[in-house]
Amino acid sequence: DDVTLVCMKRPAPIISLPSEDIECVEILDSDEEFPVCVKPPEKVDTVTVEEKKGYVKEYIETEGLGVLHSDEHGLVLFHLSNVWINGEQLEKREAKTRLPVGSNVLYYEKAFEGPDYKVLCEAEVICQAVAVWTGERPKHLLKQIDEFGEEDWARLEEHRRTFLLYIRGEVFTPAAFVRLRGRVHGYLNGELGLIEVMDENNKEQNVFFHVNDVRIYRKTIREHRTFLHQALPVGLHVFVDARRCHVFQGCEIKYQAIAVFAGTWPKVPYPTLLPGGPGSYAPKHEIPDGTHTFYYLELQLESLQQKKVAQLKSFLEANQENLRFEWRGVATINSKIDVEQWKATWDPYYHQKQQRANNRPRRDPHEKIHTTHTFKAPLIRHFKTKEEFDPGSLVGQPGSTQGSMSEHSFGSMNVSRTSSRLSQYSDQSWKSDDSKVRTPSLAGSLPGRISNLGLTRTWYNPSMFSMGGLRLKTEIKDEPVMPDESSNGTDFSQPPLAKRIKME
């Protein structure tokens, strides 16, 4: 048949985009049962899935950045955008109102390493909370964390960068004195007073304080609903956190109190220890080698402290720069009896403490406090091995150690050591003076007895039978007469010999 060509067209050229490279993989017959990975797996950030306890130590800014504290794990950076209250996420303002400083929380954290974090600790690491909650635990919380995308991790990184920017900018308030013991010297008016302290050079210094800085047995003056000069008498010993300040040229007051504590210290406020800085005098604390400084991290604190300095400056200018104390209605401490009366008035647990004071050993006044308000590397988690979970193994038994079995351990029997916790009850709990029976000849012939020094186990003591002691059974064994050679081994008519007691 005839074939006619009607139209001929060239096919369009196939242009491959340079950004979308196609990788061809040859799949053999032997690879049918195995998956073929063309694209390498993406790196997934892992979170320490360990529920940790802590409390809100301090808010750094109004936008929601803050710090958590745990006695075991140290300081953890967090943000209000990752906080759940009773299973719900709230707005930042409402969340901050419902989660004040000192609130107990639970959290999941992740550790980040890098040279940028050397300003925090020598380990160059920072722990950041990826989820913080109080009350009811959020539903499917771990699933939400596993589904974190690039935006979520970028937001956490932005929080860390902001925190490092604050540290490098030196915007935090350094504390010159931390928990330094002093004495109330007097009051300038109803809101301002002076405290006498001794600095690191053993020189007397004056520290002025404001009524809002004082906490008596963990409560503020406003919570006690009283006047400052009555609740904090002159002559009372207190502890103070203070910073350096400048009022005017020639003023003898060079320090300003950040917090004043009378009685038991509260959890908050408490400064944060960071390497470097101008240094802090904290005789009550253990401080690592090198220069370290305690800081208060709240950014608004500086402006609040400056307002108090201005209030002191206006008072001194009104009195021609002279310090004149107010004594009308001011309480004073003149003896130990006055101190005990003050404690009985303001300490809610005073009577309970007096009852336990005789039985409790007194703390060494020179003992220093271990500093936990620092950033540090996360603790290494100990995972139990299979042998430790197995109750039948030697590793899993309390009081026994691996390799403690000797060649006389009767094969694979699980036997604890004589001095272990398991055998200590059976070997020592029944011992008494009555059980020490001296029978050298009998003890040496009986198995299971202790022949050293003639002592026997109390299990076989007759005086302990009623209390669970073991009773030895006397066995009677008949021994037939062996046949004579003349009987050709067939004569057993003779009576047996006398019965013999077998001791076991």
PDB file of C-alpha atoms in Angstrom, residues 33 66 158 247 254 260 303 312 332 345 372 423 460 494:
ATOM      1  CA  GLU A  33      13.583  -6.190  49.457  1.00  0.00           C
ATOM      2  CA  GLY A  66      13.504  34.554  81.421  1.00  0.00           C
ATOM      3  CA  GLU A 158      16.899  34.037  68.216  1.00  0.00           C
ATOM      4  CA  VAL A 247      24.960  59.952  94.646  1.00  0.00           C
ATOM      5  CA  LYS A 254      28.762  54.440  97.933  1.00  0.00           C
ATOM      6  CA  VAL A 260      17.724  43.024 102.203  1.00  0.00           C
ATOM      7  CA  SER A 303      15.889  52.265  86.152  1.00  0.00           C
ATOM      8  CA  LEU A 312      18.118  59.729  98.442  1.00  0.00           C
ATOM      9  CA  THR A 332      15.681  48.959 118.531  1.00  0.00           C
ATOM     10  CA  THR A 345       6.811  38.059 116.484  1.00  0.00           C
ATOM     11  CA  THR A 372      23.876  26.463  91.883  1.00  0.00           C
ATOM     12  CA  SER A 423      22.916 -11.961 104.304  1.00  0.00           C
ATOM     13  CA  TYR A 460      20.916 -24.157 115.759  1.00  0.00           C
ATOM     14  CA  GLN A 494      22.902 -62.758 113.724  1.00  0.00           C
TER      15      GLN A 494
END
